[in-house]
PDB file of C-alpha atoms and ligand atoms in Angstrom:
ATOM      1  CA  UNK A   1       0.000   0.000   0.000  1.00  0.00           C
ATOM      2  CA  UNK A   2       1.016   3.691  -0.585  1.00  0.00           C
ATOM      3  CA  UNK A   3       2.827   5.407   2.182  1.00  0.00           C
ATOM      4  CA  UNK A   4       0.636   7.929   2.409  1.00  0.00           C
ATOM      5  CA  UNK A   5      -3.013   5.939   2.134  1.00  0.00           C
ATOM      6  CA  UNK A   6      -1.749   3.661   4.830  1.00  0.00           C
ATOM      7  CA  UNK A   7      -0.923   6.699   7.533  1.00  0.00           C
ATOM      8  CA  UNK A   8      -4.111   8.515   6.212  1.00  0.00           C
ATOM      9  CA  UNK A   9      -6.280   5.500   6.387  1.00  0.00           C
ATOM     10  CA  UNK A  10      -4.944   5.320  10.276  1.00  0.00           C
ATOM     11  CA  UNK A  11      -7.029   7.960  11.177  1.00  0.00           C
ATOM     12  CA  UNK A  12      -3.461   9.901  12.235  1.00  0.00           C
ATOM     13  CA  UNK A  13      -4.565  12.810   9.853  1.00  0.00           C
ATOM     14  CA  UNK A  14      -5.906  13.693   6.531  1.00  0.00           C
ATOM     15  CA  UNK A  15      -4.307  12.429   3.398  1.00  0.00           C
ATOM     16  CA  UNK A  16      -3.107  15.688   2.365  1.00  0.00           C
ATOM     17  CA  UNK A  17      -1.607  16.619   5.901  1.00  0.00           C
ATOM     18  CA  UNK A  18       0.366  13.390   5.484  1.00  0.00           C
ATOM     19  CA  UNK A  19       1.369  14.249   2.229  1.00  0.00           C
ATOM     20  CA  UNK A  20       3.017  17.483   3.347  1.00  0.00           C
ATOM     21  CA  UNK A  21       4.690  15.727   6.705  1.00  0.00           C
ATOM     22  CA  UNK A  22       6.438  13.362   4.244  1.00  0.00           C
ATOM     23  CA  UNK A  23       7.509  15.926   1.797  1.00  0.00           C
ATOM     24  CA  UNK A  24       8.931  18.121   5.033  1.00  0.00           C
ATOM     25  CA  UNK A  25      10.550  14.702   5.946  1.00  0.00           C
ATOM     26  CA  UNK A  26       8.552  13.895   9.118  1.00  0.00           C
ATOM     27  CA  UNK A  27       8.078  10.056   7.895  1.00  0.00           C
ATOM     28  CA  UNK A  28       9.867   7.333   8.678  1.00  0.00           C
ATOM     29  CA  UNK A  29       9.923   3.553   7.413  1.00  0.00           C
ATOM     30  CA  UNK A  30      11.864   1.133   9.678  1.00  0.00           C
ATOM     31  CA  UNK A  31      13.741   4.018  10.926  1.00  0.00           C
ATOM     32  CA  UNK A  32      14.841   5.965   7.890  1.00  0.00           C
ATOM     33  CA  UNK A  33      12.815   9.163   6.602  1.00  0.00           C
ATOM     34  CA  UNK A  34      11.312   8.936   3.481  1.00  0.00           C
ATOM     35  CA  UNK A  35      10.201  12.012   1.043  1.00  0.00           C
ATOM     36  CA  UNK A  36       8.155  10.098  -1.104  1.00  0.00           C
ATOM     37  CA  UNK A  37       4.300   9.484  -0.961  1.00  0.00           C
ATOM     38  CA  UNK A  38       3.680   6.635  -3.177  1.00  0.00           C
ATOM     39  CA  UNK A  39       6.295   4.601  -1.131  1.00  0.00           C
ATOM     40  CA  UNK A  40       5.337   1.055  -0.855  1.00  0.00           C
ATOM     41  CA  UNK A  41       4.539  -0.701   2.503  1.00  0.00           C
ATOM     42  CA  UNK A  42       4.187  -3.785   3.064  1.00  0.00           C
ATOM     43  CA  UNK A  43       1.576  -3.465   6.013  1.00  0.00           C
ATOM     44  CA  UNK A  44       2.536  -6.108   7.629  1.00  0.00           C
ATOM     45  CA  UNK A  45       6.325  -5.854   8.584  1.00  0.00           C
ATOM     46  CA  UNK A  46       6.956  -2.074   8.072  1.00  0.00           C
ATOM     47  CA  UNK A  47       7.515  -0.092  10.603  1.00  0.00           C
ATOM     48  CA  UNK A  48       5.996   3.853  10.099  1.00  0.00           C
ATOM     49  CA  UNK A  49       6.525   6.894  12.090  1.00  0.00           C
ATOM     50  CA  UNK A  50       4.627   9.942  11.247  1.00  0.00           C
ATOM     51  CA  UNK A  51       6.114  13.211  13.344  1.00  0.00           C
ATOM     52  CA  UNK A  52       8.025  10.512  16.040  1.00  0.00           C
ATOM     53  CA  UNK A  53       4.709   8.805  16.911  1.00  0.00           C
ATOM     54  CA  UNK A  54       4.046   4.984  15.619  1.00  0.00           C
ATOM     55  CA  UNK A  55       1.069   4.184  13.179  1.00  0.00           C
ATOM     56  CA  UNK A  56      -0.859   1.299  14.343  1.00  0.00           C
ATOM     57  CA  UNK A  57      -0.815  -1.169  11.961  1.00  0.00           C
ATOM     58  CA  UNK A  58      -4.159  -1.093   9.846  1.00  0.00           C
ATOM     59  CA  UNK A  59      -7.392  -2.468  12.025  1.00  0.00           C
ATOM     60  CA  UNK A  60      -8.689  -4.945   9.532  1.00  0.00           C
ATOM     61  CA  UNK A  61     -12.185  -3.271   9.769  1.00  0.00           C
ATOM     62  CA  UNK A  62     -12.817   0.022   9.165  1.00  0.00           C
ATOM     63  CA  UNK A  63     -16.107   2.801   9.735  1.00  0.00           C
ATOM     64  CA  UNK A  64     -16.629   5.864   8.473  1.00  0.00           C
ATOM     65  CA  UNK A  65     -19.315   8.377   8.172  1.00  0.00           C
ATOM     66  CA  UNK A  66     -19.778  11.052   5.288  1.00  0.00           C
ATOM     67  CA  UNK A  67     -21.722  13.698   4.622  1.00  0.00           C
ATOM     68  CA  UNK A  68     -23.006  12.860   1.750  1.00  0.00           C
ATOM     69  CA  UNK A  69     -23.844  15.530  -0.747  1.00  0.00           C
ATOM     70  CA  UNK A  70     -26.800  16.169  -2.969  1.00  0.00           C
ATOM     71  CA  UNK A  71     -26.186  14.463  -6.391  1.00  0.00           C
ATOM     72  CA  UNK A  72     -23.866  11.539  -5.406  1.00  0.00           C
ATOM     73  CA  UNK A  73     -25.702   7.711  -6.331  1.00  0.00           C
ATOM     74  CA  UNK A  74     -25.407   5.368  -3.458  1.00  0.00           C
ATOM     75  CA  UNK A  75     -23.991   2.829  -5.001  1.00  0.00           C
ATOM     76  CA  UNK A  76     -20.165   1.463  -5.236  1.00  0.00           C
ATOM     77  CA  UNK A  77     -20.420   1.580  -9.150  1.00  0.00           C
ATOM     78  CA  UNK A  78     -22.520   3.444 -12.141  1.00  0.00           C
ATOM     79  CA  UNK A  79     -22.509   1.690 -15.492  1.00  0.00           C
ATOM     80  CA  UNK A  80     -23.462   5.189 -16.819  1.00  0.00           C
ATOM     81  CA  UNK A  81     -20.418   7.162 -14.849  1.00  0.00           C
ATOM     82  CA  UNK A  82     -22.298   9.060 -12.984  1.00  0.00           C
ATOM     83  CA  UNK A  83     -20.945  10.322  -9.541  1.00  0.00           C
ATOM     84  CA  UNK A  84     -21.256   8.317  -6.962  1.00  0.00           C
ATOM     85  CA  UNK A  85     -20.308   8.265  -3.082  1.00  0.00           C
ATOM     86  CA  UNK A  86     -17.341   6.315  -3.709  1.00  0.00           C
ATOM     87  CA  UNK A  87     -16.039   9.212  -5.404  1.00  0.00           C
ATOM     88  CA  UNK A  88     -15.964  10.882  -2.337  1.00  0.00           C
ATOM     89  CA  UNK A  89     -13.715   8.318  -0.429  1.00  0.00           C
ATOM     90  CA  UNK A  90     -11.356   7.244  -3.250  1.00  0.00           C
ATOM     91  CA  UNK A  91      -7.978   7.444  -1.207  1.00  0.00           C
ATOM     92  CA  UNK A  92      -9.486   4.573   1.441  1.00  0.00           C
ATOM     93  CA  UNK A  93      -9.455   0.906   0.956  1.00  0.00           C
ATOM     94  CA  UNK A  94     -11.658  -0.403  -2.093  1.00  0.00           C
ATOM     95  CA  UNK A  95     -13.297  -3.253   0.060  1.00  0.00           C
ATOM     96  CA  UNK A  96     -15.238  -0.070   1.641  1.00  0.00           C
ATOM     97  CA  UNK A  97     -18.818  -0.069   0.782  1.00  0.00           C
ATOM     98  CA  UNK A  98     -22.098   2.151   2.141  1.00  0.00           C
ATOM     99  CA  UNK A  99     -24.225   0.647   4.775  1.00  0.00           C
ATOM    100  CA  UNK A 100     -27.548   1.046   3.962  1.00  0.00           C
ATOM    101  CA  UNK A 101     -28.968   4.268   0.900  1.00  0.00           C
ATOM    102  CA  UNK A 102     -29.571   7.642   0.726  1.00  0.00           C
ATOM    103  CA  UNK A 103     -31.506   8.833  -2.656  1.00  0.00           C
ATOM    104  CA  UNK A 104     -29.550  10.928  -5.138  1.00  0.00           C
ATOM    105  CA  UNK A 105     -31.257  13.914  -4.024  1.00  0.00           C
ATOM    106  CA  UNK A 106     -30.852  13.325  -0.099  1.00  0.00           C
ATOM    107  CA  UNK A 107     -28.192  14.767   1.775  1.00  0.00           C
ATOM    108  CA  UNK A 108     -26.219  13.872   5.228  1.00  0.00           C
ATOM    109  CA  UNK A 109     -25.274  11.202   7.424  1.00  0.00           C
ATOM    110  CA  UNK A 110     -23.876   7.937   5.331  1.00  0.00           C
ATOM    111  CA  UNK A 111     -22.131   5.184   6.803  1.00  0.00           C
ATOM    112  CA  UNK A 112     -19.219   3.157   5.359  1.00  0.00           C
ATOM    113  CA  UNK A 113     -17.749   0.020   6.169  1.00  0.00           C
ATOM    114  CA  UNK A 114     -15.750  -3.195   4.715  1.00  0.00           C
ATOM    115  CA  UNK A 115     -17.419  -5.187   8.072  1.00  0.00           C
ATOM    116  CA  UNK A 116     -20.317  -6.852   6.279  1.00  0.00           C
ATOM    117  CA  UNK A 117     -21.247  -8.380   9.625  1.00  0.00           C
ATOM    118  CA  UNK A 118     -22.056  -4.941  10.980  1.00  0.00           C
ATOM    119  CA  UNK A 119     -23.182  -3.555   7.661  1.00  0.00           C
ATOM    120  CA  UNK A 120     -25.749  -6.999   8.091  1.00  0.00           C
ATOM    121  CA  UNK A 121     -26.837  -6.358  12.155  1.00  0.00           C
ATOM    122  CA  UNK A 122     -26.983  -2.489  11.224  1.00  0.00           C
ATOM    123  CA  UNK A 123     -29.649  -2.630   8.462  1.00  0.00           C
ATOM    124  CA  UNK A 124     -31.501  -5.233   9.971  1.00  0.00           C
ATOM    125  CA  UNK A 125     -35.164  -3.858  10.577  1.00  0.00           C
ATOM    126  CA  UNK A 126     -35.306  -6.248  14.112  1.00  0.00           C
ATOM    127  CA  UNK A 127     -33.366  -3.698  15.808  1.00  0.00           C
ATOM    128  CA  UNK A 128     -35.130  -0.833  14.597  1.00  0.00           C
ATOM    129  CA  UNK A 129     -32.306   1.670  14.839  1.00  0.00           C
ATOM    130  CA  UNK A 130     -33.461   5.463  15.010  1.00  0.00           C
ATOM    131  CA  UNK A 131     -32.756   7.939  11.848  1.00  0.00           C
ATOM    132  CA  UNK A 132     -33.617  11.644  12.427  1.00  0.00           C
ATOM    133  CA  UNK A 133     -34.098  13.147   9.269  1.00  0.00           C
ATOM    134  CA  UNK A 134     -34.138  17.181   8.874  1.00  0.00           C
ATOM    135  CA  UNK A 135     -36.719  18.018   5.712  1.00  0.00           C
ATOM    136  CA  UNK A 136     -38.037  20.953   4.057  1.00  0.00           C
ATOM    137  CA  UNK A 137     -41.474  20.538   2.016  1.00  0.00           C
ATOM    138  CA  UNK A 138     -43.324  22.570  -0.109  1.00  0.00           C
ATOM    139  CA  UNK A 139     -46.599  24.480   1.790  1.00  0.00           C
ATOM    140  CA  UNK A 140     -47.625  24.198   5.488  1.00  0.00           C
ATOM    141  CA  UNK A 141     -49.077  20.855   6.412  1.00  0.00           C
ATOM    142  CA  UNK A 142     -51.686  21.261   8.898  1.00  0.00           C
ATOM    143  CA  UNK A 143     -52.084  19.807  12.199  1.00  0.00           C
ATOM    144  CA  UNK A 144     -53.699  16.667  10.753  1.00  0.00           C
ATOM    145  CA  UNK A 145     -51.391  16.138   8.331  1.00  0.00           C
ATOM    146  CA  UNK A 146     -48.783  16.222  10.656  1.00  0.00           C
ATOM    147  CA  UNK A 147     -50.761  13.419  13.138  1.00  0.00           C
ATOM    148  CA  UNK A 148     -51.136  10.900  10.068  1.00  0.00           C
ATOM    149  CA  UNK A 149     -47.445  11.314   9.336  1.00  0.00           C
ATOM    150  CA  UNK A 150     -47.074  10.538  13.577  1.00  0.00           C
ATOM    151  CA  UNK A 151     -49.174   7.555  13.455  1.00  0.00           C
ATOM    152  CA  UNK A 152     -48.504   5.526  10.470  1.00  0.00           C
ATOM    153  CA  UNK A 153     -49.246   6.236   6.654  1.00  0.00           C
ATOM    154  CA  UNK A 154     -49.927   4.368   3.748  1.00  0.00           C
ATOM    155  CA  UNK A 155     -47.131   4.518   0.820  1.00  0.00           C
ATOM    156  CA  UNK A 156     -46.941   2.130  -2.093  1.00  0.00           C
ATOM    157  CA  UNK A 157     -44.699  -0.266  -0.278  1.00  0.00           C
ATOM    158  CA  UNK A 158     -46.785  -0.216   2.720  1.00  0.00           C
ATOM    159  CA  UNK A 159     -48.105   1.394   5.812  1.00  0.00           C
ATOM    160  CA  UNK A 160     -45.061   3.293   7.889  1.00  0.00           C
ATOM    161  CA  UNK A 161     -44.813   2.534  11.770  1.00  0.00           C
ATOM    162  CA  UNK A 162     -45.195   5.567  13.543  1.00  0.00           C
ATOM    163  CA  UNK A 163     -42.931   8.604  13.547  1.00  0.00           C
ATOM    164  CA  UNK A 164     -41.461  11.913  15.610  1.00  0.00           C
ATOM    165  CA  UNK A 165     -42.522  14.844  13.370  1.00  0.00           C
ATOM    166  CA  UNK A 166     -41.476  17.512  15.278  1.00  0.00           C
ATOM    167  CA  UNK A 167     -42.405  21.114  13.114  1.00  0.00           C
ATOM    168  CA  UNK A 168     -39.646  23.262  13.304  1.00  0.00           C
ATOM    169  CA  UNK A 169     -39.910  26.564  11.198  1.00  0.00           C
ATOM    170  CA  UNK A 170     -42.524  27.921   8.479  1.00  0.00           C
ATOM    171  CA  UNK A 171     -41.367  30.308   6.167  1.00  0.00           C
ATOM    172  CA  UNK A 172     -43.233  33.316   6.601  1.00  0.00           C
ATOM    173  CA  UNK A 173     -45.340  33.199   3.391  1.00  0.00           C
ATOM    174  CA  UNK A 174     -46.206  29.646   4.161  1.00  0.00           C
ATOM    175  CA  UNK A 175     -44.118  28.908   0.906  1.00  0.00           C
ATOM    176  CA  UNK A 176     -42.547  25.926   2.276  1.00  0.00           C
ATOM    177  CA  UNK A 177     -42.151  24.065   6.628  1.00  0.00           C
ATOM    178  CA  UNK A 178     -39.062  22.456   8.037  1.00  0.00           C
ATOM    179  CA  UNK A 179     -39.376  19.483   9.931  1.00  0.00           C
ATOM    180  CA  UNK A 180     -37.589  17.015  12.052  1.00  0.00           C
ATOM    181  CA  UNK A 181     -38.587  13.761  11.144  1.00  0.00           C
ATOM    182  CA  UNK A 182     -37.573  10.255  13.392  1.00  0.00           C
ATOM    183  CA  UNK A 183     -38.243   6.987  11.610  1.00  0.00           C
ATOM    184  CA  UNK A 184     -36.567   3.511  12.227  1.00  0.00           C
ATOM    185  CA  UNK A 185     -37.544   1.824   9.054  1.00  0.00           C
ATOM    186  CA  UNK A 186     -35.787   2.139   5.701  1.00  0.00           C
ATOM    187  CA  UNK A 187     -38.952   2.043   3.174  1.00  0.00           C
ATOM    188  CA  UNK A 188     -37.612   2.906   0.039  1.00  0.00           C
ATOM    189  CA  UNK A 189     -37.994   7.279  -0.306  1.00  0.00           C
ATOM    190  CA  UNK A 190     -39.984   6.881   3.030  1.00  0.00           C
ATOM    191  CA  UNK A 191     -39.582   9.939   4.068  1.00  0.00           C
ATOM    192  CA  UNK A 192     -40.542  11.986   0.876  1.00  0.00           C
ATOM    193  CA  UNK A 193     -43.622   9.303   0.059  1.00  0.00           C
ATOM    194  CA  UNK A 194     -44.806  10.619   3.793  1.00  0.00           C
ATOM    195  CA  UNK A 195     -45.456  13.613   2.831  1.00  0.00           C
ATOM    196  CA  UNK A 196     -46.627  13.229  -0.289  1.00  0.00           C
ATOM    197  CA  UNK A 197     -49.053  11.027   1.283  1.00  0.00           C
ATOM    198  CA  UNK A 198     -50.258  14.245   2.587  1.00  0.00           C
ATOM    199  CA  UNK A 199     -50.213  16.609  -0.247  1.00  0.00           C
ATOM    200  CA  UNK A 200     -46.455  18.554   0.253  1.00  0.00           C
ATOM    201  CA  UNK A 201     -43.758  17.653  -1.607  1.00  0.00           C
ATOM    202  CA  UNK A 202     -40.298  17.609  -0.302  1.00  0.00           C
ATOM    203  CA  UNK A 203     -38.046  20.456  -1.226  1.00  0.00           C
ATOM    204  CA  UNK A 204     -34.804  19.366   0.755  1.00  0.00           C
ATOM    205  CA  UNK A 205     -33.878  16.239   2.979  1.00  0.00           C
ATOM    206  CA  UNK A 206     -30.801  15.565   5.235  1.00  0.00           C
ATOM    207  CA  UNK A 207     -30.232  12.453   7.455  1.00  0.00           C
ATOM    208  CA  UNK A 208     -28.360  14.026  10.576  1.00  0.00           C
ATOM    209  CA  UNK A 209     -28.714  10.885  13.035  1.00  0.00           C
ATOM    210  CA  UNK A 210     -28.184   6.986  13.211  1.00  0.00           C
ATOM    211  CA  UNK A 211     -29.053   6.021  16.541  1.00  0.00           C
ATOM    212  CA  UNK A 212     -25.960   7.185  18.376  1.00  0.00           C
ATOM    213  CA  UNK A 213     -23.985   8.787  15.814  1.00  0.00           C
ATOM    214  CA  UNK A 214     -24.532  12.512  14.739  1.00  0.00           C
ATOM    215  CA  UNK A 215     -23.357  14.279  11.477  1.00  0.00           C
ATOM    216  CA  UNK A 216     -22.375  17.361  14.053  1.00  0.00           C
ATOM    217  CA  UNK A 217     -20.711  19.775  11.554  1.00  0.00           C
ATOM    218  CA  UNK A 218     -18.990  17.396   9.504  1.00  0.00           C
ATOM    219  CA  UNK A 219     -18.640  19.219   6.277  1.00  0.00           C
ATOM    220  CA  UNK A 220     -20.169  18.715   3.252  1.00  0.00           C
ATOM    221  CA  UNK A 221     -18.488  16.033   1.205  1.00  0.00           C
ATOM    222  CA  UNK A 222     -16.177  15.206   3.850  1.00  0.00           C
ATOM    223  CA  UNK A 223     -15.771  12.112   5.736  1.00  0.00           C
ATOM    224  CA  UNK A 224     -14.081  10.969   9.397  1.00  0.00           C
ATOM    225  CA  UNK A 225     -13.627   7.825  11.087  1.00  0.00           C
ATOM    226  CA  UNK A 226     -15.684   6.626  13.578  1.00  0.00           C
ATOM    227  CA  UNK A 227     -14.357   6.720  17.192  1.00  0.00           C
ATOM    228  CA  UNK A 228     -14.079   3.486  18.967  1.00  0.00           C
ATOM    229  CA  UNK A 229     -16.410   4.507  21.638  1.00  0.00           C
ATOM    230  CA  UNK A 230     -19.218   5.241  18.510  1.00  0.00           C
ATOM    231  CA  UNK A 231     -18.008   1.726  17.236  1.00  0.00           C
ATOM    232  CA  UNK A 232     -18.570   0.129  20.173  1.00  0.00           C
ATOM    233  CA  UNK A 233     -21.886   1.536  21.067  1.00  0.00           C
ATOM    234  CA  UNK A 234     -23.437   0.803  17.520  1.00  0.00           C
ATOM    235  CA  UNK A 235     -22.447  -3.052  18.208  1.00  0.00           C
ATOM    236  CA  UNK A 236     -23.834  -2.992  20.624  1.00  0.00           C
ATOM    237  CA  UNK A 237     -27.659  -2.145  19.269  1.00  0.00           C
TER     238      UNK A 237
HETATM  239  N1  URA B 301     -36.203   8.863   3.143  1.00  0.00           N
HETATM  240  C1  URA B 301     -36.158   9.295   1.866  1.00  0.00           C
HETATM  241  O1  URA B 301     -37.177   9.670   1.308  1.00  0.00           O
HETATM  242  N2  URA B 301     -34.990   9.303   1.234  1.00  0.00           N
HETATM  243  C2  URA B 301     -33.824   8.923   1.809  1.00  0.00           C
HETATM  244  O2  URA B 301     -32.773   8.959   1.177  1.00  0.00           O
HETATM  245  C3  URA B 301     -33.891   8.480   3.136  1.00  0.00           C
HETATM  246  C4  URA B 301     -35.087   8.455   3.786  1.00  0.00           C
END
């Protein structure tokens, strides 16, 4: 593996900090600095020091979270090129794949992993993991509109178990409501067939919560590893 993706992929810093610490010679393999990035390591026997401190060998598993974009397929590959969310973690191991989907158009919280047996418990509707979902929609949905959405609606693949809606802000022409909106199922475009269910489109959606782990202000496009203690709470759901 490349010098560089194996300290970045440590979690020690970002790729392009690493990049610079090599060039300014603050890298060392078995001892010996080393100026260039794309130095080979074999992962296994090599011993790396970025600025005097060890890198821990690669964990065999790795989690991530991005914040996915508007615009970016969840998927690991587009026969028609299109851009997808792997674009957005190229410089990290290719066994990485997205736990669960977000629609083209949805933005936020997206996990990664190359553990399918967490990927597997994760998505698994028995343990009906909370997702709070920030949405805008078009109009004001009235108070009954908003109880439907609370107790269970009918979409095309089925009835929804009941949800939080919690209305945040209306803009002052009544042009369009935010919500926050808690679901733990994964119907396919749940949230958007909600509230089209009840006559208001949705203008904007962003996933900012899977049960304990929080987008925060992660930037947009960005990515970070998952601490252990958000690792070890999620196994244990
Ligand atoms: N609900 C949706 O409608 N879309 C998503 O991507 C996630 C939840």
């Amino acid at each position: 593996m490349r010098l560089e993706k194996y300290i970045a992929t440590s979690g020690i810093a970002s790729r392009r900090a690493v990049k610079k610490s090599i060039q300014a010679g603050l890298v060392t393999v078995n001892g010996e600095s080393v100026l260039v990035p794309g130095h080979p390591i074999n992962v296994e026997t090599d011993a790396v020091e970025f600025e005097g401190k060890p890198v821990e060998p690669l964990t065999e598993h790795i989690y991530l979270m991005l914040n996915k974009p508007p615009g970016y397929l969840t998927t690991r590959s587009d026969e028609r090129g299109r851009p997808t969310v792997m674009n957005l973690v190229r410089e990290l191991p290719e066994s990485l794949y997205p736990v669960g989907r977000l629609d083209l158009e949805t933005e936020g919280l997206l996990l990664f992993t190359n553990d399918g047996d967490f990927a597997y418990r994760l998505l698994h509707p028995s343990h009906e993991i909370e997702k709070t979902y920030l949405t805008w929609v078009h109009g004001a949905p009235n108070d009954a509109a908003i109880q439907r959405l609370r107790e269970g609606i009918t979409i095309p693949s089925g009835t929804t178990a009941p949800a939080k809606v919690k209305r945040l802000k209306a803009s002052k022409d009544g042009a369009s409501t935010q919500f926050e909106v808690v679901i733990h199922e994964g119907k396919k475009r749940q949230v958007r067939l909600m509230f089209k269910a009840v006559g208001h489109s949705v203008i904007r959606l962003k996933r900012i919560r899977i049960g304990n782990l929080r987008l925060g202000n992660l930037p947009q496009g960005q990515y970070r590893l998952l601490t252990s203690a958000e690792i070890s709470e999620l196994m244990l759901l």
